[in-house]
mmCIF file of C-alpha atoms and ligand atoms in Angstrom:
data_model
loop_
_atom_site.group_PDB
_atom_site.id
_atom_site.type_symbol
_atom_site.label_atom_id
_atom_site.label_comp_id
_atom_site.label_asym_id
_atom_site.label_seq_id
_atom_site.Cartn_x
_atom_site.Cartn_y
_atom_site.Cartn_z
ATOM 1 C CA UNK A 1 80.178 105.860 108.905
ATOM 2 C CA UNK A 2 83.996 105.388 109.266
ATOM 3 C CA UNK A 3 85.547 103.654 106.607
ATOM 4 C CA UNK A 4 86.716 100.746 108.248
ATOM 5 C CA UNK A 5 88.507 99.155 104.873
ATOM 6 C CA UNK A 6 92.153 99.030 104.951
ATOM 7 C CA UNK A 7 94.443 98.858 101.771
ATOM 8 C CA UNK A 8 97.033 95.397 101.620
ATOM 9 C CA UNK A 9 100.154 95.948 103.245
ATOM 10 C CA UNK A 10 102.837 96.318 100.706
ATOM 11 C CA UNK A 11 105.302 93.020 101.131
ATOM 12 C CA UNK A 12 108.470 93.724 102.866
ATOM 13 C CA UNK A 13 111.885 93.228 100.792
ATOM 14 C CA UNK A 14 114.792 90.621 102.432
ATOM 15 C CA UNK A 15 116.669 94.302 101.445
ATOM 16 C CA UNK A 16 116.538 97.787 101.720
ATOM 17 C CA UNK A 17 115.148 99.264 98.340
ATOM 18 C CA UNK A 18 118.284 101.090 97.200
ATOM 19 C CA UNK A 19 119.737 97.477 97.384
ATOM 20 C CA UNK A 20 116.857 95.733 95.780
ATOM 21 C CA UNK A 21 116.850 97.819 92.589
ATOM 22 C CA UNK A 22 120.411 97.540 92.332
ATOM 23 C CA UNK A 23 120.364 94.096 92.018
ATOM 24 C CA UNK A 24 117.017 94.602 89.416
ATOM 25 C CA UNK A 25 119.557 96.429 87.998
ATOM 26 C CA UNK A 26 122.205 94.183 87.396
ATOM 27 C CA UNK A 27 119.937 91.251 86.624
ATOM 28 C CA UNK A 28 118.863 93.418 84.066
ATOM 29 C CA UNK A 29 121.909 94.176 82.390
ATOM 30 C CA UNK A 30 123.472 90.351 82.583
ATOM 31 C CA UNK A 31 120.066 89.749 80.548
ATOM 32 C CA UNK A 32 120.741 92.169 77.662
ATOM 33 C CA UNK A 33 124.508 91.554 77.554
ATOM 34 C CA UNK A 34 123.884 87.984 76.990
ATOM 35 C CA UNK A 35 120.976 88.677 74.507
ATOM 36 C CA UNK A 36 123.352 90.621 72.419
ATOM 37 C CA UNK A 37 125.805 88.379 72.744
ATOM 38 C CA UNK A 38 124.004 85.408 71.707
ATOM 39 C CA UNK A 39 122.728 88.100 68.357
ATOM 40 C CA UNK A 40 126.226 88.407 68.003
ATOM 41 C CA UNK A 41 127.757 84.732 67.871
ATOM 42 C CA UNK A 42 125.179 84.420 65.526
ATOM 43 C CA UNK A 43 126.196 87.077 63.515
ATOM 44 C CA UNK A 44 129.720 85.542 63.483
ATOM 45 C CA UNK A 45 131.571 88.727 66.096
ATOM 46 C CA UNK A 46 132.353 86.229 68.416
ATOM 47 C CA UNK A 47 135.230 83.641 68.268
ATOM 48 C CA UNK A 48 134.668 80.946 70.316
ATOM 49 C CA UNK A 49 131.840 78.963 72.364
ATOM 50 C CA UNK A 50 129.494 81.352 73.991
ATOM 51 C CA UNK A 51 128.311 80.056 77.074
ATOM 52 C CA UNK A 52 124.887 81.733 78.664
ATOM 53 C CA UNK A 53 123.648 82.506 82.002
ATOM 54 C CA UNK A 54 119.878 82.629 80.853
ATOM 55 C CA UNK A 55 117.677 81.803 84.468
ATOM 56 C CA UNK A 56 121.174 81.946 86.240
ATOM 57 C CA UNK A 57 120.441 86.156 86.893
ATOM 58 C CA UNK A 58 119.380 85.479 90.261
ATOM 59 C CA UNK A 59 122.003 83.470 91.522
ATOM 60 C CA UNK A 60 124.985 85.157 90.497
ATOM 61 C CA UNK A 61 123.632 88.551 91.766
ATOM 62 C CA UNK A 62 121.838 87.163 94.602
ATOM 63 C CA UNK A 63 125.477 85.754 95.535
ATOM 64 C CA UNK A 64 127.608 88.499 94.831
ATOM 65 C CA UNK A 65 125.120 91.002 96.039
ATOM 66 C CA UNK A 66 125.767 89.635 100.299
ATOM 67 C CA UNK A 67 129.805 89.796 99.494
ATOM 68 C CA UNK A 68 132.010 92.555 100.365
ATOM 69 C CA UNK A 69 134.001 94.530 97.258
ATOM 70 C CA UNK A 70 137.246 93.184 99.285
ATOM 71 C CA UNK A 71 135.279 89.127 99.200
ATOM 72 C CA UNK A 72 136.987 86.516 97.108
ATOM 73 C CA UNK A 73 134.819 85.393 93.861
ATOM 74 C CA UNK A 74 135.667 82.622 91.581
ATOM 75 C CA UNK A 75 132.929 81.980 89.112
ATOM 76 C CA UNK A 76 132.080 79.832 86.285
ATOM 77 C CA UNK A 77 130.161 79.864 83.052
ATOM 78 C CA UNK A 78 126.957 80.804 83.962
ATOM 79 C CA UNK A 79 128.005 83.933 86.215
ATOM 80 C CA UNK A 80 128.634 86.937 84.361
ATOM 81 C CA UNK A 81 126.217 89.053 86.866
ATOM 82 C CA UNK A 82 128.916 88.413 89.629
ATOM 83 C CA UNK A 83 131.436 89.868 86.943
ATOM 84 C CA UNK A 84 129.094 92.965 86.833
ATOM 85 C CA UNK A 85 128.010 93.168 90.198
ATOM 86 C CA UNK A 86 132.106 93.824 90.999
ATOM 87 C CA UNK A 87 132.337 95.992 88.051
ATOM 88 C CA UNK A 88 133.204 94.151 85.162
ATOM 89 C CA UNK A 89 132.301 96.319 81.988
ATOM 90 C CA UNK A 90 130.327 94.808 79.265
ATOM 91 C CA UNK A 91 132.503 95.750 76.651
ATOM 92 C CA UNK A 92 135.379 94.014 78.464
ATOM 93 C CA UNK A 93 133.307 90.575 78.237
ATOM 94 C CA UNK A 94 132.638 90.957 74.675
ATOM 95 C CA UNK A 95 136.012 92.181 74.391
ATOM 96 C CA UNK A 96 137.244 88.600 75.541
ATOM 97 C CA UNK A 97 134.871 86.894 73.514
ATOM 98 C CA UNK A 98 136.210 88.410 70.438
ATOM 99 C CA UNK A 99 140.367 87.463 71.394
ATOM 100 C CA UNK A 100 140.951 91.658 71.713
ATOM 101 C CA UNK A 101 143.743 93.409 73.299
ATOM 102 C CA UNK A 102 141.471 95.246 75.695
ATOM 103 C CA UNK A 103 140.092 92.500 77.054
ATOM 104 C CA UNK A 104 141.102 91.588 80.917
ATOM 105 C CA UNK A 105 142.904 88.847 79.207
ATOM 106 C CA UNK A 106 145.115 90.821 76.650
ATOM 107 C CA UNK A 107 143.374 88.835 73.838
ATOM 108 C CA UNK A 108 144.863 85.448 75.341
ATOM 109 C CA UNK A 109 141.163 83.784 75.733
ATOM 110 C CA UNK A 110 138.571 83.861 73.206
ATOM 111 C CA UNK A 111 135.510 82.755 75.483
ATOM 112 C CA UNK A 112 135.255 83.278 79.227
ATOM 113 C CA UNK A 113 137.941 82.628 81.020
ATOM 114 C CA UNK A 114 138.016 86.203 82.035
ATOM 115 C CA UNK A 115 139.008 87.486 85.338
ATOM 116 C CA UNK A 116 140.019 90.911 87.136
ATOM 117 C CA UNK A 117 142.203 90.208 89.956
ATOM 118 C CA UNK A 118 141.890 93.987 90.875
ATOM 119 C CA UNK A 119 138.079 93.445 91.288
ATOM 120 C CA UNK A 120 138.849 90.241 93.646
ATOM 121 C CA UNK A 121 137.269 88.111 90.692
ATOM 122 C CA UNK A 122 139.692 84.864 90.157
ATOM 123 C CA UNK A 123 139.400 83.847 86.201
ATOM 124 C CA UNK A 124 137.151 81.081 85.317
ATOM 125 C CA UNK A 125 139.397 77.841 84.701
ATOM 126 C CA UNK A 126 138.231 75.804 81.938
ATOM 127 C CA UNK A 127 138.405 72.634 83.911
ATOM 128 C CA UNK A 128 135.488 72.671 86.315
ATOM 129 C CA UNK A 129 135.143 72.574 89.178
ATOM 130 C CA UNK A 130 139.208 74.053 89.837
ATOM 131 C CA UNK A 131 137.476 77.037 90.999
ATOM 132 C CA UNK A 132 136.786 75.128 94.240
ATOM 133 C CA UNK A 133 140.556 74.320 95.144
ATOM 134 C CA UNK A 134 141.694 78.028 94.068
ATOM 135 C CA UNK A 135 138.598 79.544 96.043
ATOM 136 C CA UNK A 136 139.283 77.440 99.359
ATOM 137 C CA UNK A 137 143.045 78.114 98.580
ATOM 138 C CA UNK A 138 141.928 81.715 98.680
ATOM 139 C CA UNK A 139 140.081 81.266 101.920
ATOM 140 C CA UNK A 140 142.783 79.885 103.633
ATOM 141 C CA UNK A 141 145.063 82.392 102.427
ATOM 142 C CA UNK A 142 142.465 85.148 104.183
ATOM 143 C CA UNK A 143 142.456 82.963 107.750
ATOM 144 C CA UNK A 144 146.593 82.318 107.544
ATOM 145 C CA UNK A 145 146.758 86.248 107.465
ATOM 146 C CA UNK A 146 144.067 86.933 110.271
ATOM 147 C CA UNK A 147 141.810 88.707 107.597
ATOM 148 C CA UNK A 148 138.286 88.550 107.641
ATOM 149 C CA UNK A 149 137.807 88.345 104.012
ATOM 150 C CA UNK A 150 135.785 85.661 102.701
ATOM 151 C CA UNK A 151 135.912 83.514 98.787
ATOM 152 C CA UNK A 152 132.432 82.575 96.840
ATOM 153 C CA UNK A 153 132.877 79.501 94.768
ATOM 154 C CA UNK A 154 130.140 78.073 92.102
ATOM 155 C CA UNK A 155 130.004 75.259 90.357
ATOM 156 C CA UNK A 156 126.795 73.332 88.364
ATOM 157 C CA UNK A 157 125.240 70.235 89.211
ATOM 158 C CA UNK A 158 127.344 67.739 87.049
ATOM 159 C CA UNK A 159 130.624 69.179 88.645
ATOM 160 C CA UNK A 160 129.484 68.264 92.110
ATOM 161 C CA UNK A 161 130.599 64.332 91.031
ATOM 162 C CA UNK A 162 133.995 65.675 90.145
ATOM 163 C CA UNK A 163 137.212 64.761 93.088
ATOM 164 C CA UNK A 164 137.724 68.330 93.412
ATOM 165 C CA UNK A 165 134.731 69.172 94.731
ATOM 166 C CA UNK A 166 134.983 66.497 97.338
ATOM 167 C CA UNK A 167 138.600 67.935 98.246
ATOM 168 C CA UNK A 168 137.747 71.087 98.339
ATOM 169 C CA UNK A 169 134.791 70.796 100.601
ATOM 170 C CA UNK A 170 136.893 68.404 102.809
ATOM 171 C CA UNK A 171 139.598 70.691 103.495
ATOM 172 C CA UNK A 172 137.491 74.110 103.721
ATOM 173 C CA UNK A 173 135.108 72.496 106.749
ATOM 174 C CA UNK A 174 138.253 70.560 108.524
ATOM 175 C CA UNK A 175 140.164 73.397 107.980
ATOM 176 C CA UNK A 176 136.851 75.595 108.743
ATOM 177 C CA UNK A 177 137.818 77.954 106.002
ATOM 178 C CA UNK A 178 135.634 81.244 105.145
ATOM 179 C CA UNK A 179 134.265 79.635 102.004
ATOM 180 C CA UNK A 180 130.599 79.198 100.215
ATOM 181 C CA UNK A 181 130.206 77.372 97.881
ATOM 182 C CA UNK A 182 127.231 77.604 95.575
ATOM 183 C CA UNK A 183 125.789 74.640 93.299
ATOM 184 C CA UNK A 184 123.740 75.885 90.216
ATOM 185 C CA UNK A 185 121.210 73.154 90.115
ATOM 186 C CA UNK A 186 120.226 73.602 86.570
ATOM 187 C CA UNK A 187 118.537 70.323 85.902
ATOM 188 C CA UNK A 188 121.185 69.599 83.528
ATOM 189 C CA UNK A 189 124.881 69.091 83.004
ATOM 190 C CA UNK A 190 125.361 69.180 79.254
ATOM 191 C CA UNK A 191 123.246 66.554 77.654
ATOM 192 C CA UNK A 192 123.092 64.442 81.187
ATOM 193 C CA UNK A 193 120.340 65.081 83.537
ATOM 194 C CA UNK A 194 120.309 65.006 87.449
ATOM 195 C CA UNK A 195 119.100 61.592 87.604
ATOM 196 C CA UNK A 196 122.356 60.375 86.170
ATOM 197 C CA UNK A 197 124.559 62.806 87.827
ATOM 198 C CA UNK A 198 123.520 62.090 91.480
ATOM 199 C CA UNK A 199 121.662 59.859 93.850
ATOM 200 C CA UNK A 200 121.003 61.938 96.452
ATOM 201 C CA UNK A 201 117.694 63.596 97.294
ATOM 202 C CA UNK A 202 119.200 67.303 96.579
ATOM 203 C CA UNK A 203 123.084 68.917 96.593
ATOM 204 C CA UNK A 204 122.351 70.338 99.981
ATOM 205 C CA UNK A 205 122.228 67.621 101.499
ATOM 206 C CA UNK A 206 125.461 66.672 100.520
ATOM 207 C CA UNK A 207 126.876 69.101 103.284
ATOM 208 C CA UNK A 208 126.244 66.479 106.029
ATOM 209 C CA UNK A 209 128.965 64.203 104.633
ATOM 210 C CA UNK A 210 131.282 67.357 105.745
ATOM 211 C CA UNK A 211 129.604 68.555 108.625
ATOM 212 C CA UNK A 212 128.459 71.702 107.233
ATOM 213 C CA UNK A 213 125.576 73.740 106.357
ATOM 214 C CA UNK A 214 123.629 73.545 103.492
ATOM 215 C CA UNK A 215 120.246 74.851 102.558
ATOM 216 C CA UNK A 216 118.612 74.930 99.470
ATOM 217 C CA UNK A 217 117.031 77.764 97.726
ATOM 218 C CA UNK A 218 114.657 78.375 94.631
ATOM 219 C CA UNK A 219 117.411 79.719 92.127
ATOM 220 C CA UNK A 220 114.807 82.122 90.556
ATOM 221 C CA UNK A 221 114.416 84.215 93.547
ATOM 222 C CA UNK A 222 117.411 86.853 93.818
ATOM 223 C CA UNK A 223 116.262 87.694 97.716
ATOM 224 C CA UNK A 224 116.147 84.221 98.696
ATOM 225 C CA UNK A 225 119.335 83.643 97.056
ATOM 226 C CA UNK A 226 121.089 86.567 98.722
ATOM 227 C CA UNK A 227 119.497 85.927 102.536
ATOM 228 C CA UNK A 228 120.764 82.490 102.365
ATOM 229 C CA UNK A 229 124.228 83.850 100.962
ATOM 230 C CA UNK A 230 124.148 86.621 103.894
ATOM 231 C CA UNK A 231 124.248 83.556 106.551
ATOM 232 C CA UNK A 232 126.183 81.793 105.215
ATOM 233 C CA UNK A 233 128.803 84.492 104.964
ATOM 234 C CA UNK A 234 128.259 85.787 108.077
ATOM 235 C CA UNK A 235 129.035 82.497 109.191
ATOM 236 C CA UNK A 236 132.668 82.341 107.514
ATOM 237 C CA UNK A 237 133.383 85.829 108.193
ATOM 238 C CA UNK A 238 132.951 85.003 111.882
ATOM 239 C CA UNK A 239 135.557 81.896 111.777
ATOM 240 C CA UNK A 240 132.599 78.924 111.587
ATOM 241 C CA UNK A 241 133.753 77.726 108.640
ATOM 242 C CA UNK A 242 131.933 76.643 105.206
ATOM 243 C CA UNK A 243 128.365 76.162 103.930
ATOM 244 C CA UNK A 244 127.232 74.919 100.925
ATOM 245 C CA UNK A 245 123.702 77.424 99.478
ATOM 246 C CA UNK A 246 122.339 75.212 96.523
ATOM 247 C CA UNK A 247 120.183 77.351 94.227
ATOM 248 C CA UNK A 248 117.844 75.555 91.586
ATOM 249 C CA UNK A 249 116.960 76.870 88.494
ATOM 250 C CA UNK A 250 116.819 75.777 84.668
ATOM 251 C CA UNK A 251 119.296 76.048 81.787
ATOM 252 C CA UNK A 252 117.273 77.898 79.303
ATOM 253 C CA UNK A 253 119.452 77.887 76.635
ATOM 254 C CA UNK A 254 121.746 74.714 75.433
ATOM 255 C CA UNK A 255 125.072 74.026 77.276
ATOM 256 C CA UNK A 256 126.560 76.543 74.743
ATOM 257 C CA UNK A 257 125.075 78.449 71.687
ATOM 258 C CA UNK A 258 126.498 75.675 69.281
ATOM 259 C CA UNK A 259 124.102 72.926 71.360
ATOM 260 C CA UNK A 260 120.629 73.017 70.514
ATOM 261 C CA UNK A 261 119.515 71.233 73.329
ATOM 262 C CA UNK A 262 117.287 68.744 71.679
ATOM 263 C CA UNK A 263 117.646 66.398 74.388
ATOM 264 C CA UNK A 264 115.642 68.188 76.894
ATOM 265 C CA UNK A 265 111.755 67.613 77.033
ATOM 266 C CA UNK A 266 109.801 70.657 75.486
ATOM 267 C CA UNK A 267 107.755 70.465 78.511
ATOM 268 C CA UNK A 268 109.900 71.246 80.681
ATOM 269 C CA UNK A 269 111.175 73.947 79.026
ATOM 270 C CA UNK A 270 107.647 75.703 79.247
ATOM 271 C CA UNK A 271 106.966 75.155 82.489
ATOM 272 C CA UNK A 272 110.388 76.546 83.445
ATOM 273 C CA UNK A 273 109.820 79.448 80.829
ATOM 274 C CA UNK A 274 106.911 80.658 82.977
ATOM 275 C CA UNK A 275 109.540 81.540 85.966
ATOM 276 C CA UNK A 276 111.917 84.012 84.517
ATOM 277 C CA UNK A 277 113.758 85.219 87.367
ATOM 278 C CA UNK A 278 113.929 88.708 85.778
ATOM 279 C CA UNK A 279 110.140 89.334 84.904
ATOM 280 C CA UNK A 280 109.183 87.428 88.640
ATOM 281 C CA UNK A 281 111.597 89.901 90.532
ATOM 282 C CA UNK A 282 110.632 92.963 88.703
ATOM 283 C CA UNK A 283 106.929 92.068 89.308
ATOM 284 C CA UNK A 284 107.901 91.625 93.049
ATOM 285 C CA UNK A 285 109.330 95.349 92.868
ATOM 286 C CA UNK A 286 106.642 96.624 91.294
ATOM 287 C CA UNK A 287 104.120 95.291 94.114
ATOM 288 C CA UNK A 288 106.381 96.517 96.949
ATOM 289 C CA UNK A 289 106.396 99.830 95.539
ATOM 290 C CA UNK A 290 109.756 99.998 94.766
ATOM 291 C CA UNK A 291 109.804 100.298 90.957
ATOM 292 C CA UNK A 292 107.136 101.721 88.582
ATOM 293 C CA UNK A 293 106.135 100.011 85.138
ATOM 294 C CA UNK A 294 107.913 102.934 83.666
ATOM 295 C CA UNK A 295 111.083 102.638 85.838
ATOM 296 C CA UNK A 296 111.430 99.047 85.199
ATOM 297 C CA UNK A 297 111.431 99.888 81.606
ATOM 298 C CA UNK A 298 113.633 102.581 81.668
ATOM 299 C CA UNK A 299 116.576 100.039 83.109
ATOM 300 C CA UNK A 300 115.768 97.735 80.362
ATOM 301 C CA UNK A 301 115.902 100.537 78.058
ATOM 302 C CA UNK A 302 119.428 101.715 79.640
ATOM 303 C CA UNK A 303 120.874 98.087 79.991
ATOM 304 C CA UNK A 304 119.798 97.238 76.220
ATOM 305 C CA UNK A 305 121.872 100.560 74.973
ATOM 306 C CA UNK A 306 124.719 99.875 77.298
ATOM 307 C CA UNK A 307 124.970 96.330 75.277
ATOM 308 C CA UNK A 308 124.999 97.903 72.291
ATOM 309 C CA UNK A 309 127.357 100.781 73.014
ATOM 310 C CA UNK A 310 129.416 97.572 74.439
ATOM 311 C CA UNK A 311 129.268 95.859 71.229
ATOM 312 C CA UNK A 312 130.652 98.918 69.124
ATOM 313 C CA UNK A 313 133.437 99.717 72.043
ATOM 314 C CA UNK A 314 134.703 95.654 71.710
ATOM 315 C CA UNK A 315 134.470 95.481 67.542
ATOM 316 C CA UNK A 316 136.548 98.757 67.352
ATOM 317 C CA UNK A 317 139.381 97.689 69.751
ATOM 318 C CA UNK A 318 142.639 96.085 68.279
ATOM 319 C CA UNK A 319 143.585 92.803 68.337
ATOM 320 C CA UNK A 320 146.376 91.725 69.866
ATOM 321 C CA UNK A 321 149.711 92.404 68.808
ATOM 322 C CA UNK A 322 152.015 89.375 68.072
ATOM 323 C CA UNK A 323 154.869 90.624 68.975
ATOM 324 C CA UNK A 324 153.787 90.648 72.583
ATOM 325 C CA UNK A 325 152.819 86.564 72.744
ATOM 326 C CA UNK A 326 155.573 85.818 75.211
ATOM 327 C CA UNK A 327 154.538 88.543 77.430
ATOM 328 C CA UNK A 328 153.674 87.698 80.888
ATOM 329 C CA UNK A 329 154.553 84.045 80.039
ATOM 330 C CA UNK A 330 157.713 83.757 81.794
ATOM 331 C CA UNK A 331 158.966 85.630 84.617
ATOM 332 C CA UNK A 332 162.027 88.384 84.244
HETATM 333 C C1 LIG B 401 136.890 68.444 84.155
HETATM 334 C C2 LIG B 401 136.006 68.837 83.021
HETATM 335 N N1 LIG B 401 135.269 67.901 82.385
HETATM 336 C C3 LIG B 401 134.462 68.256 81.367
HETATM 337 C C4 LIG B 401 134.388 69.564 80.949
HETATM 338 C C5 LIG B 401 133.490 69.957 79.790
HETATM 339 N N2 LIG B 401 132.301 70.614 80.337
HETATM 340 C C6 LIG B 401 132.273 71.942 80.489
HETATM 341 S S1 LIG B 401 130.857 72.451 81.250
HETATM 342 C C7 LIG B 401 130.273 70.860 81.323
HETATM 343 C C8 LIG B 401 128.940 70.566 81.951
HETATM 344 C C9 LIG B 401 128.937 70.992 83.370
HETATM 345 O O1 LIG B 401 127.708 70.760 83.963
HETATM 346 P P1 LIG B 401 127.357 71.425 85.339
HETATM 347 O O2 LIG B 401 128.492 71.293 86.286
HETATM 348 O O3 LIG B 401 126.052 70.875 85.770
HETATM 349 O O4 LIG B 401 127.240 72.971 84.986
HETATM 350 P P2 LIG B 401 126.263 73.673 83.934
HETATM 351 O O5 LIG B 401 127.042 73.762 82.641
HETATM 352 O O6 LIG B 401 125.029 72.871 83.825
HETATM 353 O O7 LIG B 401 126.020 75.025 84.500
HETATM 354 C C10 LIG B 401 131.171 69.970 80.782
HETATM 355 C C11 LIG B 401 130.962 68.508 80.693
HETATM 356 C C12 LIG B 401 135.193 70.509 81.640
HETATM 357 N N3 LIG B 401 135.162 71.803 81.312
HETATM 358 N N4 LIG B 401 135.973 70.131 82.663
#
């Protein structure tokens, strides 16, 4: 008798798999930078506040992942996967961290306000959101010249009540500037939860008040996150103008590494611990056939030893020399 069973079909990726594992990939590696990082404030390498990314994987790679290497970024505190996704080495982060000459800042910053222009990646301000004015700045810059180059903004849920964001948004969808902007719901902005931050229902729906797009998307999903980016770029990229892409997830760690968070509920924290974006997507790989167990850990493997060889690289480098504090402070 004919066998008339038939095996599952394997679920079909938003992506192509070359695609898919390079965001895996980079998920991956934002994870173990920031776990060695975090070993490393504590250990006293790192100067100033260490802010962490921890359940923000998916987002920023989702995001950067649908932008072109010529695309505008301007990120914030909880994207370094963007940084990498464009190239940004680890030991340049750690480099900044730690004030050295190396790092993409000459040593000027001791945290994150790290940028490479040459990557297209606008350094994060410390006043948030002023990514949103530069990035729409950016985007109008692109239409003025006729190109079709496009500028990713994020910002968290707390920023979303600051008058910048409201500008910003105004002008981009008047002005129907090729800009996305994308709010990190992370349940939290430092100690003050969503409940105080805002009355609406969710931040997408904020993009009626400017006549825009806006969709929300679960923040631990780094396909969702990147289909919803792909519209919404293919929307600016063909003159339409703005969208907002609101991705929810949860802040894992404190608002820095000096915070220790007491004032979220334990609870929530455990049911949120049960959705790390990294373990959920590589378990999606693995049942699409895309990645083995022993691929999986092989990238883990690889990403923990690139932190590491990052770590020696940054402690190694010079610090700044003081002679040079004036440079690139005033003009010729
Ligand atoms: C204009 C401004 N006000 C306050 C701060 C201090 N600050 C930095 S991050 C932050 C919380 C931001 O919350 P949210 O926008 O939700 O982003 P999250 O940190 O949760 O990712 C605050 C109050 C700042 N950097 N800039």
């Amino acid at each position: 008798m004919a066998n008339t069973r038939t095996r599952p079909a394997k679920p079909k990726l938003a992506v192509d798999d070359d695609l898919a594992v390079r965001i895996f990939e980079t998920m991956v590696l934002m994870r173990a930078v920031e776990d060695r990082m975090v070993a490393m404030y504590k250990g006293g390498d790192l100067l100033g506040s260490l802010y962490t990314g921890h359940w923000h994987e998916a987002i920023a790679v989702g995001t950067a992942s649908a932008l072109r290497p010529d695309d505008y970024l301007a990120p914030l505190h909880r994207d370094l996967g963007a940084h990498l996704w464009r190239g940004m080495e680890p030991w340049q982060v750690m480099a900044s961290f730690m004030g050295k000459a190396t790092s993409p800042t000459g040593g000027r910053d001791g945290t994150l306000h790290y940028g490479r222009l040459d990557l297209g990646i606008y350094n994060p301000p410390s006043h948030i959101p002023a990514n949103f004015p530069v990035a729409t700045g950016m985007a109008f810059a692109a239409k003025y010249r006729g190109e079709d180059r496009v500028a990713l903004a994020y910002c968290g849920d707390g920023s979303t009540s600051r008058a910048d964001f409201h500008e910003s948004l105004t002008i981009a969808s008047v002005q129907k500037l090729p800009c996305i902007f994308v709010i990190e719901n992370n349940q939290f902005a430092y100690s003050t939860p969503l409940s105080l931050t805002s009355a609406s229902v969710d931040f997408a729906t904020k993009a009626v008040a400017y006549g825009i797009p806006g969709v929300r998307v679960d923040g631990t999903d780094p396909l969702a996150v990147h289909t919803a980016t792909a519209t919404a770029v293919a929307r600016a990229r063909a003159g339409e103008g703005p969208s907002i892409v609101e991705a929810v997830t949860m802040r894992m760690h404190g608002h820095a590494e000096h915070d220790p968070a007491d004032y979220v509920p334990r609870e929530m924290l455990a049911d949120w611990s049960e959705r790390d974006p990294v373990a959920l997507y590589e378990k999606t790989l693995i049942s699409a056939g895309v990645l083995d167990a022993d691929a999986a850990e092989g990238i883990r493997q690889a990403a923990r030893l690139q932190a590491i060889e990052a770590r020696k690289k940054a402690l190694a480098d010079p610090m700044p020399d003081p002679a040079g504090i004036e440079d690139g402070v005033y003009a010729d």
